[in-house]
Short mmCIF file of C-alpha atoms and ligand atoms in Angstrom, two decimals:
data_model
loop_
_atom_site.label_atom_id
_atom_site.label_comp_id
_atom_site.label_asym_id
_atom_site.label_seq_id
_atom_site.Cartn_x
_atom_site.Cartn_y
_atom_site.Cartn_z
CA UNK B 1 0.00 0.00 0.00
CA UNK B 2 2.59 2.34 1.29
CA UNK B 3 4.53 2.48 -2.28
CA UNK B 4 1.25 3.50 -4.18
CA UNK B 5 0.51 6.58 -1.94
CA UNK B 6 1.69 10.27 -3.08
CA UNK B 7 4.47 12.02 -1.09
CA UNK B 8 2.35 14.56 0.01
CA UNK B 9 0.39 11.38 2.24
CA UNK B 10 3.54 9.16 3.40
CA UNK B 11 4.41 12.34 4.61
CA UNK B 12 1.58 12.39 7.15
CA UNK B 13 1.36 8.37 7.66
CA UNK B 14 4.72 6.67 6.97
CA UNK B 15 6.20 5.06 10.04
CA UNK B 16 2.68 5.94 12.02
CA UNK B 17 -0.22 4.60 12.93
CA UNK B 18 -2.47 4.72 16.05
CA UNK B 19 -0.80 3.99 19.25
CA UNK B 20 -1.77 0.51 20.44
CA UNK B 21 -1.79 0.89 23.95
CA UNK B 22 -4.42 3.62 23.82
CA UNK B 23 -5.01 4.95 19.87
CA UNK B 24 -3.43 8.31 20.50
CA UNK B 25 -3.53 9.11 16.76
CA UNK B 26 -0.22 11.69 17.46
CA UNK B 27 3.04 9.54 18.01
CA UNK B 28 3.62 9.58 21.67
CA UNK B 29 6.80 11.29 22.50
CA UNK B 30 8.64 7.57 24.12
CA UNK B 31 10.50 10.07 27.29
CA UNK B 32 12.24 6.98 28.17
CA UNK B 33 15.41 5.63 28.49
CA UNK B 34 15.20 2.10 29.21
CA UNK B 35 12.68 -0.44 28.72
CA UNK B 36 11.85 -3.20 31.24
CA UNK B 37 12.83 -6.79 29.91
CA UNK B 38 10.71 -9.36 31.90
CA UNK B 39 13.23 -11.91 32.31
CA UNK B 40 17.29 -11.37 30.87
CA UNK B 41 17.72 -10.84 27.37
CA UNK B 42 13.93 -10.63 26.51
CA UNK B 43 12.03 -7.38 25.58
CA UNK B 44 8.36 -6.91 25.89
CA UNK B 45 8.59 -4.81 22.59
CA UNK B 46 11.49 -4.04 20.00
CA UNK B 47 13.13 -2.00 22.97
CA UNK B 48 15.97 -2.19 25.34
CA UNK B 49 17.91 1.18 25.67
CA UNK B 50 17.20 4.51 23.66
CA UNK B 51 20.25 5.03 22.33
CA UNK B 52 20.01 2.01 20.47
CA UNK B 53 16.53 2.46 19.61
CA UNK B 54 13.66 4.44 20.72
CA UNK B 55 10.02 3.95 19.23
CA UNK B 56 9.30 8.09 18.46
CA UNK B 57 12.31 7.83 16.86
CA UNK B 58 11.72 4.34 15.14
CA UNK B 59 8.49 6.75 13.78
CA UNK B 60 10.07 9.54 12.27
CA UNK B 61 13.17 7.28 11.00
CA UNK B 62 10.62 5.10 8.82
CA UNK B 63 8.74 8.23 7.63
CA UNK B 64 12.53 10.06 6.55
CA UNK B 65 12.94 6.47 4.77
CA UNK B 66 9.75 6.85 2.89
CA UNK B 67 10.15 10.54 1.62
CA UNK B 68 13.47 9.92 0.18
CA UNK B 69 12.38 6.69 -1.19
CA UNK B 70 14.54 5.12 1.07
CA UNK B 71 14.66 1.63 2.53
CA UNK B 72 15.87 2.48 5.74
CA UNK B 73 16.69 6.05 7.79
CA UNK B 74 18.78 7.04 10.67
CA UNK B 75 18.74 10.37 12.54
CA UNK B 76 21.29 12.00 14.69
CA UNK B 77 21.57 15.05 16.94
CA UNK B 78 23.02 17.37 14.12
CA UNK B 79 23.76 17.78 10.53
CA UNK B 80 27.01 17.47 11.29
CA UNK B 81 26.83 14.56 13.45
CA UNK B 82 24.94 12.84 10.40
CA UNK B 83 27.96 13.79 8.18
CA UNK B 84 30.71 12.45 10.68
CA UNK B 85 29.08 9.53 10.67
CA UNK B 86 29.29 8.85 7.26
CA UNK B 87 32.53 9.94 7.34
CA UNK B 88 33.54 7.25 9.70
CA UNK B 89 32.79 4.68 6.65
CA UNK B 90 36.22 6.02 5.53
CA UNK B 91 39.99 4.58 7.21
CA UNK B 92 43.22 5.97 7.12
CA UNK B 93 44.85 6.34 3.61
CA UNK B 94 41.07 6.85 2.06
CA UNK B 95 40.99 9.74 0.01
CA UNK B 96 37.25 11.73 -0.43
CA UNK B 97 36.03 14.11 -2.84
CA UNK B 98 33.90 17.03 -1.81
CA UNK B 99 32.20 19.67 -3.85
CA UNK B 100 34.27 23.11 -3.42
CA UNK B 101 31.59 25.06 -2.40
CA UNK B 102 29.87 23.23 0.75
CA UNK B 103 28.62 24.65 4.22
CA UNK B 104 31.15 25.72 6.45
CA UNK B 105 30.73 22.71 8.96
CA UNK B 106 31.46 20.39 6.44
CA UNK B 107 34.40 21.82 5.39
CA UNK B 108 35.89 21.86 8.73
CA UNK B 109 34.86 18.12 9.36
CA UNK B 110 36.22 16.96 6.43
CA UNK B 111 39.76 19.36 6.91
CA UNK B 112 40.47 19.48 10.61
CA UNK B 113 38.55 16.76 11.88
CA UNK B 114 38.71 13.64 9.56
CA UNK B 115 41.58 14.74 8.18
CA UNK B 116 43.93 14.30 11.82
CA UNK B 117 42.59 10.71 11.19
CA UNK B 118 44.37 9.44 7.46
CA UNK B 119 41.91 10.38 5.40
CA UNK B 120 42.56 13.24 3.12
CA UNK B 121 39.96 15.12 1.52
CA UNK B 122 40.55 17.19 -2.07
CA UNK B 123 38.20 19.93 -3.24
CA UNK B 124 36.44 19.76 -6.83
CA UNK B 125 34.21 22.12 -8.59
CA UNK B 126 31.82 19.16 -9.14
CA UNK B 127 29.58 21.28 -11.86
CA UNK B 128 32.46 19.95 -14.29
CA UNK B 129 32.36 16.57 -14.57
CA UNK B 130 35.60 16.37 -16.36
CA UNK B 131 37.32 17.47 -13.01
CA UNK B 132 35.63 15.29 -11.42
CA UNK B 133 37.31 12.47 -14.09
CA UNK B 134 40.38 14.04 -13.36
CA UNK B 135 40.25 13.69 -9.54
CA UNK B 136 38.95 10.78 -8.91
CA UNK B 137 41.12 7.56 -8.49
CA UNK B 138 40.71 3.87 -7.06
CA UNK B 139 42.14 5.30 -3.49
CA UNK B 140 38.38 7.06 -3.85
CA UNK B 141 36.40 6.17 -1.27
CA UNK B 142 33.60 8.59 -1.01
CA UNK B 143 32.49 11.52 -2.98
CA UNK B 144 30.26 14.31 -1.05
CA UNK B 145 27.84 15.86 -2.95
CA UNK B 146 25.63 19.35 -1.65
CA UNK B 147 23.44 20.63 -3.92
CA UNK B 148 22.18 23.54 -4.72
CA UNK B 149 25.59 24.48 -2.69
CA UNK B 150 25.62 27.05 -0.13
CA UNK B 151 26.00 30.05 -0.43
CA UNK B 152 26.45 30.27 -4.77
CA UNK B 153 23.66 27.72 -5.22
CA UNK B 154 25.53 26.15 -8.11
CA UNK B 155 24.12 22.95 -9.44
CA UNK B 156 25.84 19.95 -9.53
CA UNK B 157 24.55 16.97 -12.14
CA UNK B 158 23.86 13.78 -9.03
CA UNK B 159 23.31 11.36 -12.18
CA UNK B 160 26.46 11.67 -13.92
CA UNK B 161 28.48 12.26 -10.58
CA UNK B 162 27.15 9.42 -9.41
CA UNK B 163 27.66 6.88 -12.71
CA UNK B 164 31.45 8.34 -12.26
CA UNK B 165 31.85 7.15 -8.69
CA UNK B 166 29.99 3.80 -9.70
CA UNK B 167 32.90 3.22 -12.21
CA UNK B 168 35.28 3.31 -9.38
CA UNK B 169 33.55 1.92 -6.72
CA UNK B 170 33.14 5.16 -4.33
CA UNK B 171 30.16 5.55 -1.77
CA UNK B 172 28.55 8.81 -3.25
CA UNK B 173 26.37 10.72 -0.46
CA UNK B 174 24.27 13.72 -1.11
CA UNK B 175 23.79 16.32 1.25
CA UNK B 176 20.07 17.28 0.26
CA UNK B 177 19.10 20.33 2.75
CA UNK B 178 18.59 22.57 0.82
CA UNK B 179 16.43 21.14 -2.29
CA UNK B 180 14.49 18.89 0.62
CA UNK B 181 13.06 15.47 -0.36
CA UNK B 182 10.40 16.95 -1.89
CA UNK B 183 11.97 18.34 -4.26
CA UNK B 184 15.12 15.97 -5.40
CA UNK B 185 15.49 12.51 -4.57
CA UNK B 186 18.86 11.68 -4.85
CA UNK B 187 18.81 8.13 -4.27
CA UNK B 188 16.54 7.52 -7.71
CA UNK B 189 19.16 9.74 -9.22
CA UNK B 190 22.37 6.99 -8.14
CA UNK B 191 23.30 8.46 -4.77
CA UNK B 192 24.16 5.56 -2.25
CA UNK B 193 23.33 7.68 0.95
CA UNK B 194 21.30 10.97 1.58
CA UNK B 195 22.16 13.66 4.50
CA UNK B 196 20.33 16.17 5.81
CA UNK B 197 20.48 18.78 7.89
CA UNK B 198 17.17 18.45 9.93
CA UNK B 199 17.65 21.47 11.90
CA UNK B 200 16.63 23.64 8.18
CA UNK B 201 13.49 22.61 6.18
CA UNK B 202 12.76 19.38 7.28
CA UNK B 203 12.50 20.95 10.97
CA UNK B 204 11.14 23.97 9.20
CA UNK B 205 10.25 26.16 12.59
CA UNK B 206 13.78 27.28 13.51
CA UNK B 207 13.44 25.39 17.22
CA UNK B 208 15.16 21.88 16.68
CA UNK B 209 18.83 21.10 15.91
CA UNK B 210 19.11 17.65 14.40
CA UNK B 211 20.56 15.06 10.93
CA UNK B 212 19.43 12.35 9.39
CA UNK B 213 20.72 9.69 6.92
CA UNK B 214 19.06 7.41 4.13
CA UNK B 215 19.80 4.55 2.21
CA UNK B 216 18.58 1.51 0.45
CA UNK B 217 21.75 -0.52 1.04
CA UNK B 218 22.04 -3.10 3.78
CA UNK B 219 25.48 -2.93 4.10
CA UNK B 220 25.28 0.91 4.36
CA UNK B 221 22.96 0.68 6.61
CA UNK B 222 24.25 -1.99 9.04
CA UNK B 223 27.94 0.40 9.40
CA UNK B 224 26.25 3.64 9.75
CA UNK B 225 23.90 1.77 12.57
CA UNK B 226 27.22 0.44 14.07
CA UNK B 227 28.34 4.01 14.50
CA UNK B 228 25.34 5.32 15.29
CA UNK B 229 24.96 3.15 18.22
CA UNK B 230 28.75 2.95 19.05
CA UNK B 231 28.49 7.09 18.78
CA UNK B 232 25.12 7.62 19.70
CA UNK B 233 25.31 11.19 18.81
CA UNK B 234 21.26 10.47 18.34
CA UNK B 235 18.52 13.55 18.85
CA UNK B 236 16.29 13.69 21.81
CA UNK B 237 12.84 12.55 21.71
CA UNK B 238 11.41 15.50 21.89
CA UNK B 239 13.46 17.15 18.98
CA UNK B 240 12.06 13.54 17.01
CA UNK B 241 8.22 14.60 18.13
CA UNK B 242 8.90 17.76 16.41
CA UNK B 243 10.38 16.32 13.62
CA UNK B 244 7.72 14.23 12.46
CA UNK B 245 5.17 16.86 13.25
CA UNK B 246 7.03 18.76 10.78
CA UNK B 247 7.33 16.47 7.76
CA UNK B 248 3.78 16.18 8.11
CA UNK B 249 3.52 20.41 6.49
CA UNK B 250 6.83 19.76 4.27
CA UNK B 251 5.42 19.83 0.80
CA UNK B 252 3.01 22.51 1.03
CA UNK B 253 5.46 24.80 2.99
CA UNK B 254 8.07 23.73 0.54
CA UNK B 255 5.45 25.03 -2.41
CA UNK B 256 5.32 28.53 -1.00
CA UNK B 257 8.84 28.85 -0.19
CA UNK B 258 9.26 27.90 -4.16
CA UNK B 259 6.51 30.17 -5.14
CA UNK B 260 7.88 33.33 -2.77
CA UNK B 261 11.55 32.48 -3.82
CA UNK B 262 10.91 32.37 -7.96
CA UNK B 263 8.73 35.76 -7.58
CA UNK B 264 11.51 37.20 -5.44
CA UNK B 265 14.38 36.19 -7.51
CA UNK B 266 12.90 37.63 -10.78
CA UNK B 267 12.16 41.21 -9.07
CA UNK B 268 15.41 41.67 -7.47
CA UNK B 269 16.87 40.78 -11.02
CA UNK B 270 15.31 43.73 -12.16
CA UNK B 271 16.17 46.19 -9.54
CA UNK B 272 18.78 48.83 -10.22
CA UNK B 273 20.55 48.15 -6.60
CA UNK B 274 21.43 44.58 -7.44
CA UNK B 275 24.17 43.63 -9.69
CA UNK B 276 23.36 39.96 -10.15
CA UNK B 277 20.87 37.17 -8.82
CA UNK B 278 21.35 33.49 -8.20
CA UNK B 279 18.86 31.01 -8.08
CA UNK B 280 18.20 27.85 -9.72
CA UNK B 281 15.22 28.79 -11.56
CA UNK B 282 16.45 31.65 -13.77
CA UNK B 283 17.12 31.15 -16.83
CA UNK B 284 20.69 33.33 -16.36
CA UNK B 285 21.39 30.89 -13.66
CA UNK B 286 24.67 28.74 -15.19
CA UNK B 287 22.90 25.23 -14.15
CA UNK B 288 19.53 25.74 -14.84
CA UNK B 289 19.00 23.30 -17.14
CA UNK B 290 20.36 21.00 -14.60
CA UNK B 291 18.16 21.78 -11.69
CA UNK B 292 14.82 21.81 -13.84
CA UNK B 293 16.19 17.96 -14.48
CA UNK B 294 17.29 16.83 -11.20
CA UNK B 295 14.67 19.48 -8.60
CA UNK B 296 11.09 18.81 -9.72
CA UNK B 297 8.29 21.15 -9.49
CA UNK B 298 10.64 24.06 -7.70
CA UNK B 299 14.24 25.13 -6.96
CA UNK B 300 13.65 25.80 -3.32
CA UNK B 301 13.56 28.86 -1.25
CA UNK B 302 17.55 30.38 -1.41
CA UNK B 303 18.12 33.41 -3.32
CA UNK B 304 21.68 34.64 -3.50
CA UNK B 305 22.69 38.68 -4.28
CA UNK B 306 25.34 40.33 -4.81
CA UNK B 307 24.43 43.93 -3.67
CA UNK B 308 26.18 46.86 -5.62
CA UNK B 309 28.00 49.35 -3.60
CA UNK B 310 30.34 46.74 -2.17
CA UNK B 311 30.43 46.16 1.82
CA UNK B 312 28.49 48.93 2.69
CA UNK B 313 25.64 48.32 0.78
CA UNK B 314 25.55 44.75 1.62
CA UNK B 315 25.64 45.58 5.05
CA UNK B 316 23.03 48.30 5.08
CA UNK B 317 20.66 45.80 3.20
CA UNK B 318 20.75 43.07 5.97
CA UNK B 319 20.62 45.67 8.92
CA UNK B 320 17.70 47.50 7.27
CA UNK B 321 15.14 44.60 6.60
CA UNK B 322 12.55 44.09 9.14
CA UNK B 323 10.72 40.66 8.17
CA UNK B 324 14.07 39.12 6.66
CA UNK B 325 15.96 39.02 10.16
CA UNK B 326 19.67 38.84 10.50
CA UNK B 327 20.83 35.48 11.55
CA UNK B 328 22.27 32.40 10.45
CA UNK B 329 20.83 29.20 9.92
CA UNK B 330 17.33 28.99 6.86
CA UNK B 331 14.92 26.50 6.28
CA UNK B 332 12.42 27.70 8.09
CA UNK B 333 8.75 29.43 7.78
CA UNK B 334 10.26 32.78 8.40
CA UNK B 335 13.16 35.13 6.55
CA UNK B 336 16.24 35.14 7.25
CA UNK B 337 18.93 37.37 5.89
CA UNK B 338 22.90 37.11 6.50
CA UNK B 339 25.93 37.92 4.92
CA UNK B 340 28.67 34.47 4.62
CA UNK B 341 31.57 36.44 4.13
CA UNK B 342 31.15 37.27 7.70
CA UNK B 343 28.64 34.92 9.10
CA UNK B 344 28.28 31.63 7.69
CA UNK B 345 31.53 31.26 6.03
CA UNK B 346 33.63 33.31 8.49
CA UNK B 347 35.90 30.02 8.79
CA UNK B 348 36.52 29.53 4.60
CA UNK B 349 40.01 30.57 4.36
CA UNK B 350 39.80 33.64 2.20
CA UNK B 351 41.56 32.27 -1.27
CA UNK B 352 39.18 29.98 -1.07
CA UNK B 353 36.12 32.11 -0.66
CA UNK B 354 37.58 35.09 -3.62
CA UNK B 355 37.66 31.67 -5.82
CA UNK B 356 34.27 30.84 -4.57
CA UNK B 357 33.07 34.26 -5.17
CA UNK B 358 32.28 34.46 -1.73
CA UNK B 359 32.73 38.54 -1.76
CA UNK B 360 32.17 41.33 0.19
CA UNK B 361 28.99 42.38 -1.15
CA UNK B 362 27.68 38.56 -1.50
CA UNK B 363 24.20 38.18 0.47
CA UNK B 364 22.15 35.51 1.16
CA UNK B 365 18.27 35.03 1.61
CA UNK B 366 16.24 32.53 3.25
CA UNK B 367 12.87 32.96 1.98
CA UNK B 368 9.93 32.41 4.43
CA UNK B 369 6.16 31.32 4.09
CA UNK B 370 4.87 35.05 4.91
CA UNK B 371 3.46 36.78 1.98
CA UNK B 372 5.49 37.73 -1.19
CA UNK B 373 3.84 41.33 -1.24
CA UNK B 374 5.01 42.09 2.30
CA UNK B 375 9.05 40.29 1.77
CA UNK B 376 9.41 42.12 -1.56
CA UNK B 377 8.10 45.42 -0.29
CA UNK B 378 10.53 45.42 3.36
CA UNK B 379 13.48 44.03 0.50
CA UNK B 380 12.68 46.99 -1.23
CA UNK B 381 12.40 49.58 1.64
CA UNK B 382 16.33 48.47 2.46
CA UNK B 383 17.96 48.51 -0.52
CA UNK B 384 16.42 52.44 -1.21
CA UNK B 385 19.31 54.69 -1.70
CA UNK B 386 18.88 56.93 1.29
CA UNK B 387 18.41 60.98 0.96
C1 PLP N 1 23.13 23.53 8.49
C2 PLP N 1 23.69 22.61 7.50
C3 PLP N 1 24.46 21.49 7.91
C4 PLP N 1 24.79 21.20 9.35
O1 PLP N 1 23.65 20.93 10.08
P1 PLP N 1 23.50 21.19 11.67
O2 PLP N 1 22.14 20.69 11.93
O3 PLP N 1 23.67 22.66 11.88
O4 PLP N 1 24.57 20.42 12.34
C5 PLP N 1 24.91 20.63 6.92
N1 PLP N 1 24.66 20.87 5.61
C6 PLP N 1 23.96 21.94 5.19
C7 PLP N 1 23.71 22.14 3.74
C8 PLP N 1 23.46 22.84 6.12
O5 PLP N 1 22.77 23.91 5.70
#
């Protein structure tokens, strides 16, 4: 039954149904740690200790699974706990390839964490696939996707990365915040895993830190349990209550974030205080063609600008909107404005962000669920040249 239904509906019912003790029809939030065994070694459920497993968990895990199209699912207490754990699939002398232009947390994983460890990672502009030919080798042992990448949004092609990797054997995982399952699947595409940052649109309410992983492969799946449990960097039941409340709203909120991003993106295109507009869905954006293939029905709600005037203006613009507040961190149902240079990509060494294009006057929008009219008119009222 469950593989006929619509994504819009395993959202709301995958991994529930009515509690059996007394039909609650919400998943009961499991506060427990342990679970009584009735004589050694036997459980009165599926249940011993929470770490290992806990059923409001067990809930939301299965209902991840089902929107990526995933056999199984595995959340964690972070994004970046979800990424270190897949990281952990690598040993010393394993080499990894990551997209160049990834969120700041990864990058410092991957370079000052993982790195101490053996295994060394190199840095490819993924949107060629020839570099990524040229880079890749049989000491490959993973190859980290994120796309649209944060902050430039460029696109990166998961199909042909993937059939690459395939060709030398490499685990290719797909960090998949931003686009959302709703909009790109990237295990139909050839990914082997899926990561997500929870704590953005998935969560969708800026309250709840927390990652998650998918895949459809056993073996996968029986390491990345391993670590999880060995780890047990897992989220608290109460952030996994939330979580599954929130899938339940994820495709209509990620519809209006769409609809308020595309409108947004082609005004500020046309307005004389912007010098240039990224996002997905323009036709000037460099990978368009690839996201209408790979992101279907939307490109998500991330606009990137860079602001003429240089520092100044950029910093003017986020101190003067009033809807679109200043902070880091997007995903959810309202604005958010920031500037990476100084925020979000503070710890890119800065070669790496003028290569990046990671300027001064770069700035970066999270676009909310309020209405267009009001965003575009306090966008407006910030970037007028003052008298
Ligand atoms: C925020 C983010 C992360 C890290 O997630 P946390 O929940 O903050 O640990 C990873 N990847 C992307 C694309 C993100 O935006």
């Amino acid at each position: 039954m469950e593989g006929e239904l619509r994504f819009e509906t395993r959202a709301i019912h995958a991994g529930q149904s009515p509690d059996p003790a007394t039909g609650a029809i919400a998943t009961p939030i499991y506060q427990t740690s342990t679970f009584v065994q009735p004589t050694p070694g036997q459980f009165i459920g599926e249940y011993d200790y929470s770490r290992a497993a806990n059923p409001t968990r067990t809930a939301l895990e299965a209902n991840l699974a089902s929107l990526e199209g995933a056999r199984f699912g595995l959340c964690y207490s972070s994004g970046v706990a979800a990424t270190g754990a897949v990281l952990h699939l690598c040993s010393a002398g394993d080499e990894v390839l990551l997209c160049d232009d990834v969120y700041g947390g990864t990058n410092r994983l991957f370079h000052r964490v993982f790195a101490q460890l053996g295994v060394k990672t190199t840095l490819v502009d993924m949107t060629d696939l020839d570099a990524v030919r040229a880079a890749i080798s049989s000491k490959t042992k993973l190859v980290w996707i994120e796309t649209p990448t944060n902050p430039t949004l460029k696109v990166i092609d998961i199909a042909g990365v993937s059939a690459i990797a395939r060709e030398h054997g490499a685990t290719v995982t797909v960090d998949n915040t931003f686009a959302t399952p709703y909009l790109q699947r990237p295990l139909e595409l050839g990914a082997d895993i899926v990561c997500h940052s929870m704590t953005k649109y998935i969560g969708g309410h800026s309250d709840a830190i927390g990652g998650c992983l998918m895949t459809s492969d056993e073996e996968l799946m029986r390491k990345l349990k391993f670590v999880q449990l060995s780890e047990g960097a897992v989220p608290g039941i109460q952030e996994c209550f939330l979580f599954l409340r929130s899938t339940k709203t994820l495709a209509i909120r990620v519809e209006r974030h769409c609809a308020n991003a595309s409108q947004i993106a082609k005004w500020l295109e046309g307005h004389k205080a912007i010098e240039r507009v990224l996002y997905p869905g323009l036709a000037s954006h460099p990978q368009h063609e690839v996201a209408a293939r790979q992101m279907r029905g939307g490109f998500g709600g991330m606009i990137t600008v860079y602001v003429k005037g240089g520092l100044d203006a950029a910093k003017r613009l986020v101190e003067r909107t009033r809807l679109f507040q200043l902070a880091e961190s997007l995903g959810g149902v309202e604005s958010l404005i920031e500037h990476p240079a100084i925020m979000t990509h503070a710890s890119v060494p800065p070669e790496q962000r003028a290569k990046l294009g990671i300027a001064d006057h770069l700035v970066r929008l999270s676009v909310g669920i309020e209405h267009v009219d009001d965003l575009t008119r306090d966008l407006d009222q910030a970037l007028a040249s003052r008298g």
